[in-house]
Amino acid sequence: MDKLLKVNNLNVRFNIFNATVQAVRGVSFELDKGETLAIVGESGSGKSVTSKALMGLIPNPPGEIASGEILFENKDLVKYDEKQLQKIRGKEISMIFQDPMTALNPTMKIGKQIMEGLIKHQNLSKSDAKQRAIELLKLVGIPKPEKRVEEYPHQFSGGMRQRVVIAIALACNPKLLIADEPTTALDVTIQAQILDLMRDLQKKTGTAIILITHDLGVVANLAQRVAVMYGGKIVETGTVDEIFYNAKHPYTWGLLASMPKLHMKADKLTAIPGSPPDLADPPKGCPFAPRCPYAMKVCTDHMPEYAELSGTQKAACWLLDERAPKVAPPVTIGARGEE
């Protein structure tokens, strides 16, 4: 398939007080047209910073893209200035932000917020833009769109606001949609509806999706491929089945083990002990080594290279070196979150 996006050795840092936080460290991945890639990991692993870098939304100061390439249709967005990025945002690349209430302007009618991008990027008249806004509200499943287009965000429920945010993101038929924790603030019933909506819209529009989440259940329902981030780095990538069935990195094992299962008692939930590394003083070896029950001396002294496990799966772990002791994963979980 054609590559829509190639990220090569991306490094993002924040200069805060007397420290430099290396939030994203050497991240590389690719995305095909029409594909869904999930980027998963704990809070602070660099997922959202990576997504904002793709949109050119790293605040400078204090942040900056220190090095690397973001090749969108073979155009390096790192080299774009703000005026050039404004032509890309909303039109070519759109983003669904985590909290729909803060993503929407409370003083503007919903219709006008959808119309803004249509008028700017597609040069529609106000009347045509309003008609398109009504069509988009209908597309994302909002009843009586002709009436609701004249209402304000506070008149919508949380799930309906998230549908509006999705309508805004899809207004200009973007080639890439970045969804940053799109269901975190919603209850499980609305979560399922939003995921079904995103899946259906992708089939209709062919939009590629980067899904930022810590919820592996969401990943199993929506993504084709997964990138596992920890300590500002991607530690493992693979198809959904490879990650759920045959993960190779101990951090991925920890994430899978922490997934609640239907038969599990409330006091049996597994957690990964310890805390993520301080990225103002990142470790020189594997970032997961201090929390890894299988860590060896080489893990703390040297960063592991990626081991190519298949045409689609690779992981950065010293346990994959032929000289390392053989360690079996502590848990096996089915490809769709079932044991």
Short mmCIF file of C-alpha atoms in Angstrom, two decimals:
data_model
loop_
_atom_site.label_atom_id
_atom_site.label_comp_id
_atom_site.label_asym_id
_atom_site.label_seq_id
_atom_site.Cartn_x
_atom_site.Cartn_y
_atom_site.Cartn_z
CA MET A 1 0.00 0.00 0.00
CA ASP A 2 1.01 3.61 -0.47
CA LYS A 3 2.64 5.27 2.54
CA LEU A 4 0.68 8.32 3.62
CA LEU A 5 2.98 9.18 6.53
CA LYS A 6 6.57 8.36 7.44
CA VAL A 7 8.04 9.57 10.73
CA ASN A 8 11.81 9.20 10.89
CA ASN A 9 13.86 9.55 14.10
CA LEU A 10 11.59 12.22 15.61
CA ASN A 11 12.95 13.99 18.71
CA VAL A 12 10.88 16.53 20.66
CA ARG A 13 12.14 18.37 23.75
CA PHE A 14 10.85 20.97 26.18
CA ASN A 15 13.15 23.51 27.83
CA ILE A 16 11.64 24.07 31.28
CA PHE A 17 13.43 26.10 33.97
CA ASN A 18 16.88 24.52 34.32
CA ALA A 19 16.00 21.23 32.67
CA THR A 20 15.41 19.87 29.17
CA VAL A 21 12.68 17.24 29.02
CA GLN A 22 13.28 14.84 26.12
CA ALA A 23 9.62 13.92 25.64
CA VAL A 24 10.00 12.03 22.34
CA ARG A 25 13.26 10.22 21.59
CA GLY A 26 14.01 8.78 18.17
CA VAL A 27 10.46 7.77 17.23
CA SER A 28 9.93 6.24 13.78
CA PHE A 29 6.82 4.70 12.23
CA GLU A 30 4.82 4.57 9.00
CA LEU A 31 1.14 4.75 8.12
CA ASP A 32 -0.60 3.48 4.99
CA LYS A 33 -3.55 5.20 3.35
CA GLY A 34 -6.80 4.12 5.01
CA GLU A 35 -5.01 2.32 7.85
CA THR A 36 -5.55 2.67 11.61
CA LEU A 37 -2.44 2.74 13.81
CA ALA A 38 -2.85 2.77 17.58
CA ILE A 39 -0.12 4.34 19.73
CA VAL A 40 -0.45 2.99 23.27
CA GLY A 41 1.33 3.46 26.59
CA GLU A 42 1.07 4.98 30.04
CA SER A 43 0.57 8.68 30.68
CA GLY A 44 3.86 10.48 30.10
CA SER A 45 5.13 7.99 27.52
CA GLY A 46 5.12 10.58 24.72
CA LYS A 47 1.97 9.59 22.82
CA SER A 48 0.20 12.96 22.80
CA VAL A 49 3.42 14.92 22.22
CA THR A 50 4.06 12.77 19.15
CA SER A 51 0.55 13.45 17.83
CA LYS A 52 0.86 17.20 18.42
CA ALA A 53 4.22 17.21 16.63
CA LEU A 54 2.48 15.75 13.56
CA MET A 55 0.05 18.67 13.61
CA GLY A 56 2.77 21.28 14.22
CA LEU A 57 1.20 22.09 17.59
CA ILE A 58 4.30 21.89 19.81
CA PRO A 59 4.36 25.27 21.63
CA ASN A 60 7.67 27.06 20.99
CA PRO A 61 8.80 28.08 23.54
CA PRO A 62 9.16 25.93 25.59
CA GLY A 63 8.94 23.01 23.14
CA GLU A 64 10.62 22.27 19.85
CA ILE A 65 11.18 19.49 17.36
CA ALA A 66 14.90 19.01 17.89
CA SER A 67 15.43 16.71 14.88
CA GLY A 68 13.77 14.18 12.64
CA GLU A 69 11.37 14.07 9.70
CA ILE A 70 7.59 14.00 9.41
CA LEU A 71 6.98 13.05 5.78
CA PHE A 72 3.33 13.53 4.89
CA GLU A 73 2.84 12.53 1.25
CA ASN A 74 6.64 12.91 0.96
CA LYS A 75 6.53 16.53 2.21
CA ASP A 76 8.55 17.16 5.39
CA LEU A 77 6.23 19.03 7.74
CA VAL A 78 9.12 19.76 10.13
CA LYS A 79 10.38 22.28 7.58
CA TYR A 80 7.00 24.00 7.21
CA ASP A 81 6.42 27.39 8.78
CA GLU A 82 3.20 28.25 10.64
CA LYS A 83 1.49 29.70 7.57
CA GLN A 84 2.16 26.53 5.57
CA LEU A 85 0.99 24.32 8.47
CA GLN A 86 -2.29 26.23 8.70
CA LYS A 87 -3.07 25.14 5.14
CA ILE A 88 -2.51 21.50 6.16
CA ARG A 89 -4.36 21.49 9.51
CA GLY A 90 -8.05 20.71 9.17
CA LYS A 91 -7.77 20.19 5.43
CA GLU A 92 -5.20 17.39 5.09
CA ILE A 93 -4.68 16.39 8.74
CA SER A 94 -7.35 16.78 11.43
CA MET A 95 -7.40 16.00 15.13
CA ILE A 96 -10.02 14.83 17.62
CA PHE A 97 -8.97 16.16 20.99
CA GLN A 98 -9.47 14.36 24.28
CA ASP A 99 -12.07 16.57 25.96
CA PRO A 100 -14.93 17.61 23.67
CA MET A 101 -16.06 20.40 26.00
CA THR A 102 -12.71 22.22 25.88
CA ALA A 103 -12.31 21.45 22.16
CA LEU A 104 -15.48 23.42 21.37
CA ASN A 105 -15.98 27.16 21.77
CA PRO A 106 -18.81 27.57 24.31
CA THR A 107 -19.81 30.98 22.90
CA MET A 108 -20.30 29.83 19.29
CA LYS A 109 -23.13 27.85 17.78
CA ILE A 110 -22.22 24.32 16.71
CA GLY A 111 -23.01 25.04 13.07
CA LYS A 112 -20.68 28.01 12.92
CA GLN A 113 -17.83 25.97 14.41
CA ILE A 114 -18.23 23.33 11.70
CA MET A 115 -18.58 25.98 8.99
CA GLU A 116 -15.27 27.71 9.82
CA GLY A 117 -13.07 25.06 8.23
CA LEU A 118 -15.37 24.63 5.25
CA ILE A 119 -15.27 28.36 4.47
CA LYS A 120 -11.50 28.62 5.00
CA HIS A 121 -10.27 25.45 3.29
CA GLN A 122 -12.98 24.69 0.73
CA ASN A 123 -14.07 28.25 -0.12
CA LEU A 124 -17.75 27.47 0.40
CA SER A 125 -20.31 30.22 0.77
CA LYS A 126 -21.99 30.57 4.16
CA SER A 127 -25.20 28.97 2.93
CA ASP A 128 -23.37 26.03 1.32
CA ALA A 129 -21.18 25.62 4.40
CA LYS A 130 -24.24 25.54 6.64
CA GLN A 131 -25.87 22.89 4.48
CA ARG A 132 -22.69 20.84 4.60
CA ALA A 133 -22.58 21.26 8.40
CA ILE A 134 -26.11 19.84 8.62
CA GLU A 135 -25.04 16.89 6.44
CA LEU A 136 -22.02 16.26 8.69
CA LEU A 137 -24.14 16.30 11.85
CA LYS A 138 -26.45 13.76 10.23
CA LEU A 139 -23.43 11.67 9.17
CA VAL A 140 -22.15 11.42 12.76
CA GLY A 141 -25.58 10.40 14.03
CA ILE A 142 -26.98 13.58 15.59
CA PRO A 143 -30.79 13.66 15.29
CA LYS A 144 -32.64 16.73 13.97
CA PRO A 145 -29.42 18.29 12.57
CA GLU A 146 -31.31 21.25 11.04
CA LYS A 147 -32.32 22.30 14.56
CA ARG A 148 -29.15 21.32 16.43
CA VAL A 149 -26.90 23.25 14.06
CA GLU A 150 -28.25 26.42 15.74
CA GLU A 151 -27.52 25.24 19.30
CA TYR A 152 -24.52 25.77 21.61
CA PRO A 153 -22.15 23.12 23.04
CA HIS A 154 -23.73 23.20 26.52
CA GLN A 155 -26.99 22.00 24.98
CA PHE A 156 -25.35 18.72 23.91
CA SER A 157 -24.47 15.67 26.03
CA GLY A 158 -20.83 14.52 26.31
CA GLY A 159 -21.27 11.85 23.67
CA MET A 160 -23.03 14.25 21.30
CA ARG A 161 -20.28 16.86 21.80
CA GLN A 162 -17.70 14.25 20.85
CA ARG A 163 -19.71 13.51 17.71
CA VAL A 164 -19.63 17.23 16.89
CA VAL A 165 -15.84 17.27 17.35
CA ILE A 166 -15.61 14.33 14.94
CA ALA A 167 -17.84 16.18 12.45
CA ILE A 168 -15.52 19.22 12.63
CA ALA A 169 -12.47 16.99 12.13
CA LEU A 170 -14.04 15.29 9.09
CA ALA A 171 -15.49 18.46 7.54
CA CYS A 172 -12.79 18.89 4.89
CA ASN A 173 -12.32 15.17 4.15
CA PRO A 174 -8.81 14.92 5.67
CA LYS A 175 -6.45 12.17 4.57
CA LEU A 176 -5.24 11.66 8.16
CA LEU A 177 -7.30 11.82 11.35
CA ILE A 178 -5.48 11.89 14.70
CA ALA A 179 -7.71 10.80 17.60
CA ASP A 180 -6.16 11.66 20.97
CA GLU A 181 -7.96 9.58 23.63
CA PRO A 182 -11.30 10.15 21.86
CA THR A 183 -13.37 8.10 24.34
CA THR A 184 -11.66 8.77 27.68
CA ALA A 185 -14.26 11.18 29.07
CA LEU A 186 -17.23 9.04 27.99
CA ASP A 187 -19.10 6.19 29.67
CA VAL A 188 -18.68 2.70 28.20
CA THR A 189 -21.97 2.73 26.26
CA ILE A 190 -21.12 6.02 24.54
CA GLN A 191 -17.53 4.80 24.02
CA ALA A 192 -18.84 1.86 22.00
CA GLN A 193 -21.03 4.16 19.92
CA ILE A 194 -18.14 6.53 19.15
CA LEU A 195 -15.85 3.63 18.17
CA ASP A 196 -18.55 2.20 15.89
CA LEU A 197 -18.99 5.67 14.38
CA MET A 198 -15.24 6.07 13.70
CA ARG A 199 -15.08 2.61 12.15
CA ASP A 200 -18.06 3.30 9.88
CA LEU A 201 -16.79 6.74 8.87
CA GLN A 202 -13.39 5.31 7.98
CA LYS A 203 -15.04 2.77 5.69
CA LYS A 204 -17.03 5.54 3.99
CA THR A 205 -14.23 8.12 3.69
CA GLY A 206 -11.02 6.04 3.53
CA THR A 207 -9.35 8.30 6.09
CA ALA A 208 -6.24 6.97 7.81
CA ILE A 209 -6.38 7.15 11.61
CA ILE A 210 -3.75 7.47 14.31
CA LEU A 211 -5.40 6.48 17.57
CA ILE A 212 -3.71 7.68 20.76
CA THR A 213 -4.89 5.67 23.76
CA HIS A 214 -3.98 3.73 26.88
CA ASP A 215 -7.02 1.46 26.52
CA LEU A 216 -6.10 -1.82 24.83
CA GLY A 217 -9.78 -2.70 24.53
CA VAL A 218 -10.22 0.28 22.21
CA VAL A 219 -7.16 -0.85 20.24
CA ALA A 220 -8.59 -4.34 19.70
CA ASN A 221 -11.83 -2.86 18.35
CA LEU A 222 -10.45 -0.26 15.96
CA ALA A 223 -6.78 -0.64 14.96
CA GLN A 224 -4.91 -2.79 12.47
CA ARG A 225 -1.42 -2.05 13.83
CA VAL A 226 -0.05 -1.02 17.23
CA ALA A 227 2.99 0.98 18.37
CA VAL A 228 3.79 0.62 22.09
CA MET A 229 5.48 3.72 23.57
CA TYR A 230 7.41 3.98 26.81
CA GLY A 231 9.81 6.63 28.07
CA GLY A 232 9.53 8.66 24.87
CA LYS A 233 10.41 5.68 22.67
CA ILE A 234 8.54 3.09 20.66
CA VAL A 235 9.53 -0.20 22.29
CA GLU A 236 7.43 -2.57 20.14
CA THR A 237 5.31 -2.46 17.00
CA GLY A 238 3.19 -5.08 15.29
CA THR A 239 -0.23 -5.98 14.01
CA VAL A 240 -3.03 -6.14 16.57
CA ASP A 241 -2.87 -9.95 16.56
CA GLU A 242 0.90 -9.96 16.99
CA ILE A 243 0.73 -7.60 19.97
CA PHE A 244 -2.16 -9.42 21.66
CA TYR A 245 -1.10 -12.97 20.81
CA ASN A 246 2.68 -12.82 20.57
CA ALA A 247 4.07 -9.70 22.27
CA LYS A 248 7.81 -9.80 22.93
CA HIS A 249 8.60 -6.76 25.08
CA PRO A 250 8.15 -7.01 28.89
CA TYR A 251 6.43 -3.63 28.96
CA THR A 252 3.84 -4.86 26.46
CA TRP A 253 3.40 -7.96 28.65
CA GLY A 254 2.73 -5.64 31.59
CA LEU A 255 0.11 -3.67 29.67
CA LEU A 256 -1.64 -6.86 28.58
CA ALA A 257 -1.56 -8.30 32.11
CA SER A 258 -3.15 -5.12 33.48
CA MET A 259 -6.23 -5.48 31.24
CA PRO A 260 -9.26 -6.38 33.36
CA LYS A 261 -11.11 -9.55 32.34
CA LEU A 262 -14.76 -10.36 32.90
CA HIS A 263 -14.08 -13.23 35.32
CA MET A 264 -11.45 -11.31 37.29
CA LYS A 265 -12.15 -10.32 40.90
CA ALA A 266 -11.81 -6.64 41.77
CA ASP A 267 -8.80 -7.23 44.02
CA LYS A 268 -6.91 -9.21 41.34
CA LEU A 269 -6.12 -6.33 38.98
CA THR A 270 -2.44 -6.42 38.00
CA ALA A 271 -0.31 -3.26 37.92
CA ILE A 272 3.20 -2.55 36.68
CA PRO A 273 5.29 -1.66 39.76
CA GLY A 274 7.37 1.52 39.82
CA SER A 275 7.10 4.76 37.85
CA PRO A 276 8.01 5.90 34.33
CA PRO A 277 11.49 7.41 33.89
CA ASP A 278 12.32 11.09 34.39
CA LEU A 279 12.77 12.33 30.84
CA ALA A 280 14.68 15.37 32.08
CA ASP A 281 17.40 12.83 32.87
CA PRO A 282 16.56 9.85 30.64
CA PRO A 283 18.30 6.51 31.23
CA LYS A 284 21.12 5.57 28.88
CA GLY A 285 19.86 2.00 28.62
CA CYS A 286 16.40 0.54 28.14
CA PRO A 287 13.90 3.00 29.69
CA PHE A 288 11.86 0.10 31.14
CA ALA A 289 14.84 -1.59 32.83
CA PRO A 290 14.20 -0.17 36.37
CA ARG A 291 10.68 -1.67 36.33
CA CYS A 292 11.44 -4.84 34.39
CA PRO A 293 11.56 -8.11 36.38
CA TYR A 294 13.83 -9.61 33.70
CA ALA A 295 16.36 -6.75 33.49
CA MET A 296 20.04 -7.61 33.08
CA LYS A 297 23.07 -5.37 33.52
CA VAL A 298 23.25 -4.73 29.78
CA CYS A 299 19.68 -3.38 29.94
CA THR A 300 20.69 -0.47 32.19
CA ASP A 301 23.98 0.20 30.39
CA HIS A 302 23.01 0.12 26.71
CA MET A 303 19.92 0.90 24.65
CA PRO A 304 18.76 -2.24 22.79
CA GLU A 305 18.43 -2.24 19.02
CA TYR A 306 15.21 -3.31 17.34
CA ALA A 307 14.91 -7.03 16.64
CA GLU A 308 12.95 -7.74 13.46
CA LEU A 309 10.51 -10.48 14.47
CA SER A 310 8.44 -10.56 11.28
CA GLY A 311 7.69 -8.35 8.34
CA THR A 312 5.34 -6.32 10.57
CA GLN A 313 6.64 -6.82 14.14
CA LYS A 314 9.76 -5.54 15.87
CA ALA A 315 10.76 -4.89 19.48
CA ALA A 316 13.67 -3.22 21.27
CA CYS A 317 14.62 -5.61 24.09
CA TRP A 318 17.84 -7.35 25.13
CA LEU A 319 15.85 -10.53 25.87
CA LEU A 320 15.58 -10.97 22.11
CA ASP A 321 19.36 -11.22 21.77
CA GLU A 322 20.45 -14.80 21.05
CA ARG A 323 22.78 -14.66 24.08
CA ALA A 324 19.99 -13.73 26.52
CA PRO A 325 18.21 -16.27 28.75
CA LYS A 326 14.92 -17.56 27.37
CA VAL A 327 11.96 -15.98 29.14
CA ALA A 328 8.33 -16.94 28.52
CA PRO A 329 5.66 -14.21 28.69
CA PRO A 330 3.73 -14.27 31.97
CA VAL A 331 0.32 -13.91 30.33
CA THR A 332 -1.38 -14.90 27.10
CA ILE A 333 -4.32 -12.84 25.91
CA GLY A 334 -6.44 -13.39 22.84
CA ALA A 335 -6.38 -11.08 19.86
CA ARG A 336 -9.66 -9.42 20.76
CA GLY A 337 -9.11 -9.01 24.49
CA GLU A 338 -10.32 -12.51 25.38
CA GLU A 339 -8.25 -14.97 27.34
#
